[in-house]
Amino acid sequence: MAEKPKIYIDSCCFIDAAKHSLRIVPNSRTQDVWFLWKLLEAHKERDVVLFTSMLSVAECTHADGNMSDSVKSLFSRVLLSGHHVTLIQPTPFIATDARNLRWIHNVMLGGADYLHVASALDRKCIEFLTTDEKISKAAPRLKSLNLTVCEPCKTNLLPDKYKQGNLLDDKVTPIKRTGK
């Protein structure tokens, strides 16, 4: 049996989903949120394996300052239910690998971002999904470590059957007819 694609999702993607639920996500990220929801669905159906660090639980505290019950519920359901994403516990080995991204591989990130990337590498993820510009700038160096960094909408690992919108999906843009 073929191994399922392994994908890491950075916490900023979950925050964008919360912003989208509040209708405050920038239009440029709407497609990323759609792909995130489809990936979460694919994970639940066991067609892909999604990972994020326990660090994401601590980072996903609000959506542009909004800490409403609906935002808290969204983060809890997605991150803590055990259905949508697999949480990675940081270990001393992951922390050492995180540090070595700078010391050995000359990858320039912030402390928390190092842990996210090291967690993805620890689980042998193929893609690292993020909208964080600093991580995106490190993409060439991370590619040399066999980790592709991209926005959720640019994933190559979402199975085809999830790329279709649902008939009544409000995220699908209707076809505009021109002429007669």
Coordinates of C-alpha atoms in Angstrom, one line a residue:
M1 CA 0.0 0.0 0.0
A2 CA 1.4 3.4 -1.0
E3 CA 2.2 5.8 1.8
K4 CA -0.1 8.8 2.1
P5 CA 1.3 12.2 1.3
K6 CA 2.6 14.0 4.5
I7 CA 1.9 17.7 4.7
Y8 CA 2.8 20.2 7.4
I9 CA 0.5 23.1 8.1
D10 CA 1.9 26.3 9.7
S11 CA -0.3 28.0 12.3
C12 CA -0.8 31.1 10.1
C13 CA -3.0 28.9 7.9
F14 CA -5.3 28.1 10.8
I15 CA -5.4 31.8 11.8
D16 CA -6.4 32.6 8.2
A17 CA -9.3 30.1 8.5
A18 CA -10.5 31.9 11.6
K19 CA -10.3 35.2 9.9
H20 CA -12.2 33.8 6.9
S21 CA -15.0 32.7 9.3
L22 CA -15.2 36.3 10.5
R23 CA -15.0 37.6 6.9
I24 CA -11.8 39.6 7.6
V25 CA -9.3 37.5 5.7
P26 CA -7.7 39.3 2.8
N27 CA -9.2 38.3 -0.6
S28 CA -5.7 37.1 -1.6
R29 CA -6.0 34.3 1.1
T30 CA -9.5 33.1 0.4
Q31 CA -8.3 30.4 -2.0
D32 CA -5.7 29.3 0.6
V33 CA -8.5 28.8 3.2
W34 CA -10.6 26.8 0.7
F35 CA -7.6 24.5 0.1
L36 CA -7.0 24.2 3.8
W37 CA -10.6 23.0 4.5
K38 CA -10.2 20.5 1.6
L39 CA -6.9 19.2 3.0
L40 CA -8.5 18.9 6.5
E41 CA -11.3 16.9 4.9
A42 CA -8.8 14.7 3.1
H43 CA -7.0 14.0 6.3
K44 CA -10.2 13.1 8.1
E45 CA -10.9 10.6 5.2
R46 CA -7.3 9.3 5.5
D47 CA -6.3 10.3 2.0
V48 CA -3.4 12.6 3.3
V49 CA -1.6 13.0 6.6
L50 CA -1.6 16.5 8.0
F51 CA 0.8 17.6 10.8
T52 CA 1.3 20.7 12.9
S53 CA 3.2 21.3 16.0
M54 CA 1.7 21.6 19.5
L55 CA 3.1 25.1 19.1
S56 CA 0.2 25.9 16.8
V57 CA -2.2 25.5 19.7
A58 CA -0.4 28.2 21.6
E59 CA -0.1 30.4 18.5
C60 CA -3.7 30.2 17.5
T61 CA -5.2 32.4 20.1
H62 CA -7.1 35.0 18.1
A63 CA -8.0 36.3 14.6
D64 CA -6.8 39.9 14.4
G65 CA -7.6 40.4 18.0
N66 CA -10.9 38.6 17.9
M67 CA -11.1 36.0 20.7
S68 CA -14.8 35.3 20.4
D69 CA -16.3 31.9 21.3
S70 CA -16.6 31.0 17.7
V71 CA -12.9 31.7 17.0
K72 CA -11.9 29.7 20.1
S73 CA -14.2 26.9 19.1
L74 CA -12.8 26.8 15.5
F75 CA -9.2 26.5 16.8
S76 CA -10.2 23.8 19.4
R77 CA -12.2 21.8 16.9
V78 CA -9.5 21.8 14.2
L79 CA -6.4 21.5 16.3
L80 CA -7.5 19.4 19.3
S81 CA -10.2 17.1 18.1
G82 CA -7.8 14.5 16.7
H83 CA -9.8 14.3 13.4
H84 CA -8.3 17.1 11.3
V85 CA -4.6 17.2 12.0
T86 CA -2.0 15.3 13.9
L87 CA -0.2 17.2 16.6
I88 CA 3.6 16.9 16.9
Q89 CA 5.0 17.3 20.4
P90 CA 8.3 19.2 20.4
T91 CA 11.1 17.0 21.7
P92 CA 14.8 17.7 22.5
F93 CA 15.6 16.0 19.2
I94 CA 13.3 18.3 17.3
A95 CA 14.6 21.3 19.2
T96 CA 18.2 20.3 18.3
D97 CA 17.2 19.9 14.7
A98 CA 15.5 23.3 14.8
R99 CA 18.7 24.9 16.1
N100 CA 20.8 23.1 13.5
L101 CA 18.7 24.6 10.7
R102 CA 20.6 27.8 11.5
W103 CA 23.9 26.3 12.6
I104 CA 24.4 23.7 9.9
H105 CA 22.0 24.6 7.0
N106 CA 22.2 28.4 7.3
V107 CA 18.4 28.8 7.3
M108 CA 17.3 32.1 8.6
L109 CA 14.0 32.0 10.6
G110 CA 12.6 33.0 14.0
G111 CA 12.6 30.6 16.9
A112 CA 9.1 29.4 16.6
D113 CA 9.4 29.0 12.9
Y114 CA 12.5 26.8 13.4
L115 CA 10.4 24.5 15.5
H116 CA 7.7 24.3 12.9
V117 CA 10.1 23.4 10.1
A118 CA 12.0 20.9 12.3
S119 CA 8.7 19.2 13.2
A120 CA 7.9 18.9 9.5
L121 CA 11.3 17.5 8.7
D122 CA 11.0 15.1 11.6
R123 CA 7.8 13.6 10.2
K124 CA 9.2 13.5 6.7
C125 CA 6.6 15.9 5.3
I126 CA 6.9 16.6 1.6
E127 CA 5.2 20.0 1.7
F128 CA 5.2 22.8 4.3
L129 CA 2.1 25.0 3.8
T130 CA 2.4 28.6 5.0
T131 CA 1.5 32.2 4.2
D132 CA 4.5 33.4 6.3
E133 CA 6.8 35.4 4.1
K134 CA 9.9 34.8 6.2
I135 CA 9.5 31.0 5.8
S136 CA 8.7 31.4 2.1
K137 CA 12.0 33.3 1.7
A138 CA 13.8 30.2 3.1
A139 CA 12.1 27.9 0.6
P140 CA 15.2 27.4 -1.6
R141 CA 17.3 26.2 1.4
L142 CA 14.4 24.1 2.7
K143 CA 14.0 22.5 -0.8
S144 CA 17.6 21.2 -0.4
L145 CA 16.3 19.4 2.7
N146 CA 13.5 17.8 0.6
L147 CA 10.8 20.1 2.0
T148 CA 8.7 22.2 -0.5
V149 CA 7.3 25.4 1.0
C150 CA 4.2 26.8 -0.6
E151 CA 0.9 28.5 0.1
P152 CA -2.0 26.1 0.7
C153 CA -3.6 26.9 -2.7
K154 CA -0.3 25.8 -4.4
T155 CA -0.2 22.3 -2.9
N156 CA 0.5 19.5 -5.2
L157 CA -0.7 16.9 -2.7
L158 CA -4.5 17.4 -2.5
P159 CA -6.1 14.4 -4.1
D160 CA -8.1 15.3 -7.2
K161 CA -11.5 14.2 -5.7
Y162 CA -11.2 17.1 -3.2
K163 CA -10.5 19.7 -5.9
Q164 CA -14.2 19.9 -6.9
G165 CA -16.5 22.2 -5.1
N166 CA -19.8 21.0 -3.6
L167 CA -22.9 21.8 -5.5
L168 CA -24.1 24.2 -2.8
D169 CA -20.6 25.3 -1.7
D170 CA -20.6 29.1 -1.1
K171 CA -16.9 29.1 -1.8
V172 CA -17.4 28.2 -5.4
T173 CA -17.6 31.1 -7.8
P174 CA -20.6 30.7 -10.2
I175 CA -19.9 30.8 -13.9
K176 CA -20.6 34.1 -15.5
R177 CA -22.4 33.9 -18.8
T178 CA -21.6 36.3 -21.5
G179 CA -23.4 37.0 -24.7
K180 CA -26.8 35.4 -25.7

